[in-house]
Short mmCIF file of C-alpha atoms and ligand atoms in Angstrom, two decimals:
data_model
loop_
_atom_site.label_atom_id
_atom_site.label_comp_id
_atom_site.label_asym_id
_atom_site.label_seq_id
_atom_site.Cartn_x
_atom_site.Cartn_y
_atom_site.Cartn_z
CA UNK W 22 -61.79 -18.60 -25.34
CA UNK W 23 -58.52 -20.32 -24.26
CA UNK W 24 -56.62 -18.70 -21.23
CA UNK W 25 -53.81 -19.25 -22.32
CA UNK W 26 -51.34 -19.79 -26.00
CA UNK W 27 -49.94 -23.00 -25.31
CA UNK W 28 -49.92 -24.92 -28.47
CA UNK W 29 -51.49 -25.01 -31.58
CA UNK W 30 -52.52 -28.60 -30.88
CA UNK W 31 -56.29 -28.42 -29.51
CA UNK W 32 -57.03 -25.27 -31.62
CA UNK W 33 -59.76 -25.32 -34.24
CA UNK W 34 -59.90 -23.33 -37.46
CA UNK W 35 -62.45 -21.01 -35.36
CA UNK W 36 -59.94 -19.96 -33.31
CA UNK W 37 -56.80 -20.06 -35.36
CA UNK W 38 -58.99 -17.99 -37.90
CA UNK W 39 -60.10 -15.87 -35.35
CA UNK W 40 -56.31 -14.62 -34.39
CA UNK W 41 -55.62 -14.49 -38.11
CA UNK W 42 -58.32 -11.66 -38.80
CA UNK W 43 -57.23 -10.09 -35.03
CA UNK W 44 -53.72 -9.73 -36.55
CA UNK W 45 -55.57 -8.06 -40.17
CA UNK W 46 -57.03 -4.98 -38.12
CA UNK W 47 -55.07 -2.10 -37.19
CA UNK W 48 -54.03 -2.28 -33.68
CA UNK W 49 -54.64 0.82 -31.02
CA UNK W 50 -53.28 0.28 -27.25
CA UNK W 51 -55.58 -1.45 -24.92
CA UNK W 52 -52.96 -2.59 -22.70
CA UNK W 53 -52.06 0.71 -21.23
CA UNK W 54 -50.84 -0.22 -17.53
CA UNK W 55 -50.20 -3.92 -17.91
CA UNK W 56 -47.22 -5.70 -17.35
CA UNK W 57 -45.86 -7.86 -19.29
CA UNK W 58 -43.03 -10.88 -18.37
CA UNK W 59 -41.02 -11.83 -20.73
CA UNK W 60 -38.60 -15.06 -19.49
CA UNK W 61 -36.04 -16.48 -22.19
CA UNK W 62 -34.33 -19.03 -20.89
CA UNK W 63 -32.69 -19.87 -24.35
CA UNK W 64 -31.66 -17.40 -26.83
CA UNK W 65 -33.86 -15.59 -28.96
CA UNK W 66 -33.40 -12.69 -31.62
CA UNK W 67 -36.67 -12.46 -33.76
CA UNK W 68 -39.37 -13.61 -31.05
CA UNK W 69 -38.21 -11.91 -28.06
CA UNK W 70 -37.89 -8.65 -29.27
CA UNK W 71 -40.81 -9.07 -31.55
CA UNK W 72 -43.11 -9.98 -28.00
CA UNK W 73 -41.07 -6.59 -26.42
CA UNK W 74 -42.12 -4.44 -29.28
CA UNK W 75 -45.95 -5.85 -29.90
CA UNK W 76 -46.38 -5.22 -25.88
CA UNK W 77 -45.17 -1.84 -26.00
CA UNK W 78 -46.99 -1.30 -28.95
CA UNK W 79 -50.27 -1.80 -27.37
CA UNK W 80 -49.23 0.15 -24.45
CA UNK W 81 -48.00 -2.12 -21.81
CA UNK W 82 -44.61 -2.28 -19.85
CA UNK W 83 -42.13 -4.99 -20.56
CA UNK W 84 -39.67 -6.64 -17.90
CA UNK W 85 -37.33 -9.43 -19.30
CA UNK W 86 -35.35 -12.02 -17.75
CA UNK W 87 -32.74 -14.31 -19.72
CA UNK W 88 -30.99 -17.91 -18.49
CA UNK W 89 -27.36 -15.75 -18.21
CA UNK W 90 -27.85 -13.55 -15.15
CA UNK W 91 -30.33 -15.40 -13.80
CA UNK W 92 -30.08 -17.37 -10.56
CA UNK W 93 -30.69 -20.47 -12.72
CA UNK W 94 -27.09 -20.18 -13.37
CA UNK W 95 -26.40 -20.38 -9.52
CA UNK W 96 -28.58 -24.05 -9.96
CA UNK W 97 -32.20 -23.03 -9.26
CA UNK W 98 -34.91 -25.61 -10.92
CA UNK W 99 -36.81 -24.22 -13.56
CA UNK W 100 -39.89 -24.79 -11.40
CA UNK W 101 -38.13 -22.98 -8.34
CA UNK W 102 -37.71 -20.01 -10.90
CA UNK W 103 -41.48 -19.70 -12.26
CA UNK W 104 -42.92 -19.86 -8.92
CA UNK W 105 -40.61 -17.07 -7.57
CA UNK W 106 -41.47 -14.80 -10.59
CA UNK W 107 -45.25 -15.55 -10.11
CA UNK W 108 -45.19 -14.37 -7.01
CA UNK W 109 -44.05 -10.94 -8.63
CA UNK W 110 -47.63 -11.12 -10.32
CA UNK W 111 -46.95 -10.03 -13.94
CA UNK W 112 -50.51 -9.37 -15.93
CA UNK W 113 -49.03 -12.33 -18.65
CA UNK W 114 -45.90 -14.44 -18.82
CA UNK W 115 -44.28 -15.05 -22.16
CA UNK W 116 -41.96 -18.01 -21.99
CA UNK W 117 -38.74 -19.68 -23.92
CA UNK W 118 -37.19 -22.22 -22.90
CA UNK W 119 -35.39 -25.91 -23.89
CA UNK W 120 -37.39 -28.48 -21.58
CA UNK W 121 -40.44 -29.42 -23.32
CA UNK W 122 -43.55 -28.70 -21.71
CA UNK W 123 -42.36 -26.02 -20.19
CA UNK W 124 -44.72 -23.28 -21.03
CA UNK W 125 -47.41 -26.18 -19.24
CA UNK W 126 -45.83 -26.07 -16.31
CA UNK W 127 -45.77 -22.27 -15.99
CA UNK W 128 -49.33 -21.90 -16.58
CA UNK W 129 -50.00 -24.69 -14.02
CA UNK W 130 -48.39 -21.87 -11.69
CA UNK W 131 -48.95 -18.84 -13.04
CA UNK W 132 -52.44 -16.74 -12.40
CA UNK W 133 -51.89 -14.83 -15.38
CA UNK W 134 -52.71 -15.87 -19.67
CA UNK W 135 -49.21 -17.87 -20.74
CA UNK W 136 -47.91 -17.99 -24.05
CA UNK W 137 -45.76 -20.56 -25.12
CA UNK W 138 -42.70 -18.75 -27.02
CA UNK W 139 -41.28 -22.20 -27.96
CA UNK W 140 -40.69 -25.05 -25.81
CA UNK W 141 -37.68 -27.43 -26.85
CA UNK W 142 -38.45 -29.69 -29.31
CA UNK W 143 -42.21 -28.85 -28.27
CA UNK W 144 -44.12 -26.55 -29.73
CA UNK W 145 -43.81 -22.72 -30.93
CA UNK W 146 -47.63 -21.43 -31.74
CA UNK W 147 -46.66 -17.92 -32.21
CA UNK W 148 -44.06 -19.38 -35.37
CA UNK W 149 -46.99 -20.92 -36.84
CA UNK W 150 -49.69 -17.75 -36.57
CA UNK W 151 -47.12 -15.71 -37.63
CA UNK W 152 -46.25 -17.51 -40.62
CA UNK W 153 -49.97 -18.34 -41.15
CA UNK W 154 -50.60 -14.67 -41.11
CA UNK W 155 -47.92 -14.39 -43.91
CA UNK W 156 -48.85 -17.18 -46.20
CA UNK W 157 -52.68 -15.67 -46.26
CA UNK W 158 -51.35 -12.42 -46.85
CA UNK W 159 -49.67 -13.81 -50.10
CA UNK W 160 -52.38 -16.71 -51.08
CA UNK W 161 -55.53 -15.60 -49.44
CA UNK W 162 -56.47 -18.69 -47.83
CA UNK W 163 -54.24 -21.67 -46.45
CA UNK W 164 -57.52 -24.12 -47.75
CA UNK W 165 -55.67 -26.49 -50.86
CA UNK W 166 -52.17 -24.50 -50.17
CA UNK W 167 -49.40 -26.99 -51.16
CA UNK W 168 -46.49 -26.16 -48.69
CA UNK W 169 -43.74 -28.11 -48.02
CA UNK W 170 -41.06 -27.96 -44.92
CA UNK W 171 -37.62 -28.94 -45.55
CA UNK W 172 -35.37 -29.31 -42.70
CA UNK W 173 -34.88 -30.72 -39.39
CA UNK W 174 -38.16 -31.60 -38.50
CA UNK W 175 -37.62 -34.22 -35.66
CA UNK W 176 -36.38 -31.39 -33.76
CA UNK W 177 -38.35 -28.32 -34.92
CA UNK W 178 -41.20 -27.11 -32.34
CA UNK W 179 -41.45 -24.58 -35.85
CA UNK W 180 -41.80 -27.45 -37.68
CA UNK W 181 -44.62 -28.92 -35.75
CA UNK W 182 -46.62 -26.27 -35.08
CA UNK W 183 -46.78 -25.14 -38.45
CA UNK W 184 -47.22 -29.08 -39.82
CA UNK W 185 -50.39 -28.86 -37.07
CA UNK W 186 -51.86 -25.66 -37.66
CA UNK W 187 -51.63 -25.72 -41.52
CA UNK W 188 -53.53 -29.35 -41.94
CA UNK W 189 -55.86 -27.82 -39.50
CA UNK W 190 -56.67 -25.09 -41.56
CA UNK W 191 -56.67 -27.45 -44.54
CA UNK W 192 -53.06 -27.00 -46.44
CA UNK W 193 -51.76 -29.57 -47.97
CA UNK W 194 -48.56 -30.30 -45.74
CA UNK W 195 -45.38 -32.52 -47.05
CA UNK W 196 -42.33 -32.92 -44.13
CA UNK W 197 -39.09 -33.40 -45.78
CA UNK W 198 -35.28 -34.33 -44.65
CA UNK W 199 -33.30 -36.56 -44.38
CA UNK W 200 -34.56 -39.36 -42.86
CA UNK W 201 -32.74 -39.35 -39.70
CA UNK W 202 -34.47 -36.28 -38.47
CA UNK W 203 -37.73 -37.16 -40.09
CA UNK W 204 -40.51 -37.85 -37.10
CA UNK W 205 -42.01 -41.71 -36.94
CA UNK W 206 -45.30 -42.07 -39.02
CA UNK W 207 -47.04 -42.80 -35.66
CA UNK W 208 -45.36 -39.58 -33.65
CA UNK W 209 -47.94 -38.34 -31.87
CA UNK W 210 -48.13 -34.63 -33.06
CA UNK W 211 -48.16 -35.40 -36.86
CA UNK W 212 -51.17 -34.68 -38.60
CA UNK W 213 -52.75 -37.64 -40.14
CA UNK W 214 -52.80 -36.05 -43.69
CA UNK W 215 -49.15 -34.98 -43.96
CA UNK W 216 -46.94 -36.63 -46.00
CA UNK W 217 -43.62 -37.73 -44.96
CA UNK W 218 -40.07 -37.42 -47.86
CA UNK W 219 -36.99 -37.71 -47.88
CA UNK W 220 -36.29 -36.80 -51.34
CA UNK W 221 -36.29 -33.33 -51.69
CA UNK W 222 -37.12 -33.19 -55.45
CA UNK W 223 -40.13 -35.38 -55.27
CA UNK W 224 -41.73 -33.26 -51.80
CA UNK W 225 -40.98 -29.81 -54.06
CA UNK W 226 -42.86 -30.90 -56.85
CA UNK W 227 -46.06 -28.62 -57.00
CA UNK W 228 -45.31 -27.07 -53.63
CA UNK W 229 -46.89 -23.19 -54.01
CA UNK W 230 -44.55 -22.79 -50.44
CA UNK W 231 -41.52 -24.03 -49.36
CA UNK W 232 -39.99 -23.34 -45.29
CA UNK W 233 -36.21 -24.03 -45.00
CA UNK W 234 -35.82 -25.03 -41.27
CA UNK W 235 -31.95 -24.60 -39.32
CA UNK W 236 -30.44 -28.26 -38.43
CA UNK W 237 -31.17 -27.59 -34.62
CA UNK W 238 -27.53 -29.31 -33.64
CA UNK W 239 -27.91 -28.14 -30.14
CA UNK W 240 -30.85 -30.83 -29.61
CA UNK W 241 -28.89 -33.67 -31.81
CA UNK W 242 -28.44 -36.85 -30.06
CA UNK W 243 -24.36 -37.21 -29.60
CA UNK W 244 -24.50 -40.03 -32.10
CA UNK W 245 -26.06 -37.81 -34.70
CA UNK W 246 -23.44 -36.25 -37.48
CA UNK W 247 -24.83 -35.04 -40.01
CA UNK W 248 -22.07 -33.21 -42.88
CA UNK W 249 -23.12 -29.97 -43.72
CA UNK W 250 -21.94 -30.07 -47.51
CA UNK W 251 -23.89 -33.36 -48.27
CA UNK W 252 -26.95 -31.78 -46.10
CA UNK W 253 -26.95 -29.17 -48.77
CA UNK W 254 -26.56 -30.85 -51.67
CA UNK W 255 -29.87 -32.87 -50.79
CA UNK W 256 -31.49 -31.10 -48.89
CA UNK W 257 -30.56 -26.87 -49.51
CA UNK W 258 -32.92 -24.90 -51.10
CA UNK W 259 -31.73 -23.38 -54.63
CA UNK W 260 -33.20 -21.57 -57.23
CA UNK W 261 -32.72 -24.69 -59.47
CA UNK W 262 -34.69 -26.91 -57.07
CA UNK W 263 -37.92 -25.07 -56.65
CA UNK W 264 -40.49 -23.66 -59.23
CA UNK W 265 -39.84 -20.01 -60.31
CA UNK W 266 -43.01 -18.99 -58.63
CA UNK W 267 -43.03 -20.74 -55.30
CA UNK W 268 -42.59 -18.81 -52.85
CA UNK W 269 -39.40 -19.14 -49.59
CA UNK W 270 -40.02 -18.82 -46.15
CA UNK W 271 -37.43 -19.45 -43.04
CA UNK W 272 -38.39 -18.50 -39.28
CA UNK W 273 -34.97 -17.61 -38.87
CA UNK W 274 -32.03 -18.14 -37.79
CA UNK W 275 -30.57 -19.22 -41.28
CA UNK W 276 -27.92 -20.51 -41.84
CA UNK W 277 -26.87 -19.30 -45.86
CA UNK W 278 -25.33 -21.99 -48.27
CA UNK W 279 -26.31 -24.92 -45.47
CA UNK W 280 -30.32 -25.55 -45.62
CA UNK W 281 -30.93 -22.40 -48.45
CA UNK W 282 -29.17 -20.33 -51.03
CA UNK W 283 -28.65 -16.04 -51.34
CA UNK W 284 -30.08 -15.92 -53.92
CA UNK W 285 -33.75 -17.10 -52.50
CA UNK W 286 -33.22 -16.01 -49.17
CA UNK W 287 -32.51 -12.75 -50.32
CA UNK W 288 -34.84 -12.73 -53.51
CA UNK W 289 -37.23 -9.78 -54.02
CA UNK W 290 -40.21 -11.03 -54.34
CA UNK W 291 -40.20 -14.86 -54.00
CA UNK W 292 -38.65 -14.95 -49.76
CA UNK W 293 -41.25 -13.86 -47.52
CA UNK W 294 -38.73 -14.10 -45.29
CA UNK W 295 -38.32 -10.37 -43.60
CA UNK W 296 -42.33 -10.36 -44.42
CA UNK W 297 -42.42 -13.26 -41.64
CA UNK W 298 -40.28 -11.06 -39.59
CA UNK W 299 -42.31 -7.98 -39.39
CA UNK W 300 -46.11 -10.17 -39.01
CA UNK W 301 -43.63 -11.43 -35.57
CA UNK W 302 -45.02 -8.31 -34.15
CA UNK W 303 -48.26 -7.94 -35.59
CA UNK W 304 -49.54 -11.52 -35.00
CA UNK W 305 -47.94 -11.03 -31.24
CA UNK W 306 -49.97 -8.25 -30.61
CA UNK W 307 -53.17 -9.72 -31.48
CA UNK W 308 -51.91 -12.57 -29.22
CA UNK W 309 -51.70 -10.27 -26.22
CA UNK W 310 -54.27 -8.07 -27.10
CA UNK W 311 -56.65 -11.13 -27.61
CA UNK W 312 -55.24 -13.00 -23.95
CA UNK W 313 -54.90 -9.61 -21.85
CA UNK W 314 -57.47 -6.66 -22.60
CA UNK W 315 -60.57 -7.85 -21.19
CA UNK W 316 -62.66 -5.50 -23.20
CA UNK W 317 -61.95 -7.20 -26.03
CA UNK W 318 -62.49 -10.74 -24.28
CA UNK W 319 -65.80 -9.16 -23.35
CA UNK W 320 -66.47 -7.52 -26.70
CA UNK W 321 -65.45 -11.53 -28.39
CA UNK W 322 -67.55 -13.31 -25.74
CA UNK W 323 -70.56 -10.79 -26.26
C1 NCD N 6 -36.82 -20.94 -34.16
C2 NCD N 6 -36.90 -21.45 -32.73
O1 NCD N 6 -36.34 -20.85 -31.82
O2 NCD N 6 -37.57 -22.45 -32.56
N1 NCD N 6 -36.58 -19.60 -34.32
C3 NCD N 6 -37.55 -18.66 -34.11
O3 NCD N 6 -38.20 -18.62 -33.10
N2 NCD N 6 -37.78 -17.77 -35.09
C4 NCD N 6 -36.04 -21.82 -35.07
C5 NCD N 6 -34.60 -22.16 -34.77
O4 NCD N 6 -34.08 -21.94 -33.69
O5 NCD N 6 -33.97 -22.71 -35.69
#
């Protein structure tokens, strides 16, 4: 068993599975007198407080640091910073932050399990489980499932950790947007079955799933403009666009009327969108529970 949730790349269906049924049980509090670390270094509404709430949950103690008020304002290195708060010895280290790889780095220094809680244009494993979680919930198994991401994938660690885990598990995985902020066909983290589009009607057709992604400006190249309005009208997810019974999903934060409509996002029964929301702190629990309480690392190794 992995030390450590750094990625969903170099997971196998065993293991993804395995966190997937974790998340299906109820959950009791084995991690009475832990401590957990939570560092955000970039802002954070659903994940952070999801991660606060699953630790408490399972009885542990929480301490939180964010980028404002932190001494990385007064110019400390991000490396400076992790080895000063592993020297505090937290019992795991949950991480956020905009330089890729750095939930890698951290668990190159920490002596504690690390999980990645999204890495710049990296990866965000928790996303994925999470929203893995929610799609079997609705489907039963991800095996055949014809899902479809629309959005700024070149940027989105949501994007690719979904895209990775979902192929893994044997979906059937189409990346669409414009094609600007599509990846290349030979980018590294792109599963070798998913199809690339960059027409949004044709990478729709027969999706049973569809995930509306933010256009992550903050990590545009300065040359990059693209116009909101003509974003939409290619690209925004509508009630006239999709199938009447495929389902809506969006990790959050949305932006309404840019990359998806009210009337979806907000739509009774087809957006699984608060569903992903409140699965945030289930899956996150298992996480801990499965990286932390060393009975149950006992019990799984047994
Ligand atoms: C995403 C993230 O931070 O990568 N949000 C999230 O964790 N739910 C997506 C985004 O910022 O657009």
């Amino acid at each position: 068993m992995n030390r450590h949730l750094l990625g969903i790349q170099g997971m196998d269906q065993t293991a993804i599975g395995a966190l997937l049924q974790a998340a299906s049980q109820p959950q009791t509090t084995p991690l009475a007198g832990k401590l957990v670390m939570n560092l955000f270094l970039e802002n954070s509404t659903r994940t952070r407080l999801s991660f606060d709430m699953a630790a408490q949950r399972l009885g542990a103690r929480v301490v939180t640091m964010t980028a404002d008020g932190s001494s990385i304002k007064k110019g400390e290195t991000t490396r400076d910073t992790l080895l000063t708060l592993a020297a505090m010895r937290p019992d795991a280290l949950v991480i956020r932050c905009s330089e890729n790889g750095a939930a890698h780095l951290a668990a190159d220094i920490f002596n504690c399990p690390v999980i990645n809680a999204g890495d710049g244009t990296g990866e965000h494993p928790t996303q994925a489980l999470l929203d893995a979680l929610t799609l079997t919930q609705r489907f039963g198994t991800l095996h055949d499932l014809r899902i479809t991401i629309v959005g700024d994938i070149l940027h989105s660690r949501v994007a690719h950790s979904n895209a990775i885990l979902l192929s893994t598990m044997g979906a059937k995985v189409t990346l669409c947007g414009p094609a600007e902020l599509l990846p290349a066909p030979d980018a590294s983290w792109l599963p070798k079955n998913a199809t690339l589009s960059d027409n949004l009607d044709h990478a729709v057709d027969g999706a049973q799933a569809v995930m509306a992604l933010r256009l992550q400006k903050e990590r545009f190249a300065t040359h990059l403009k693209i116009d909101e309005h003509a974003y939409h009208h290619a690209f925004g997810i509508t009630q006239a666009r999709l199938a009447p019974d495929c389902v809506v999903m969006h990790p959050g934060p949305m932006n309404r009327g840019v990359e998806i409509d009210d009337a979806l996002a907000d739509h009774p029964t087809r957006s699984l969108i608060l569903q992903q929301v409140a699965n945030g702190v289930t899956m996150r629990a298992a996480i801990l529970a499965q990286l932390l309480d060393t009975t149950h690392n006992l019990k799984v190794a047994a």
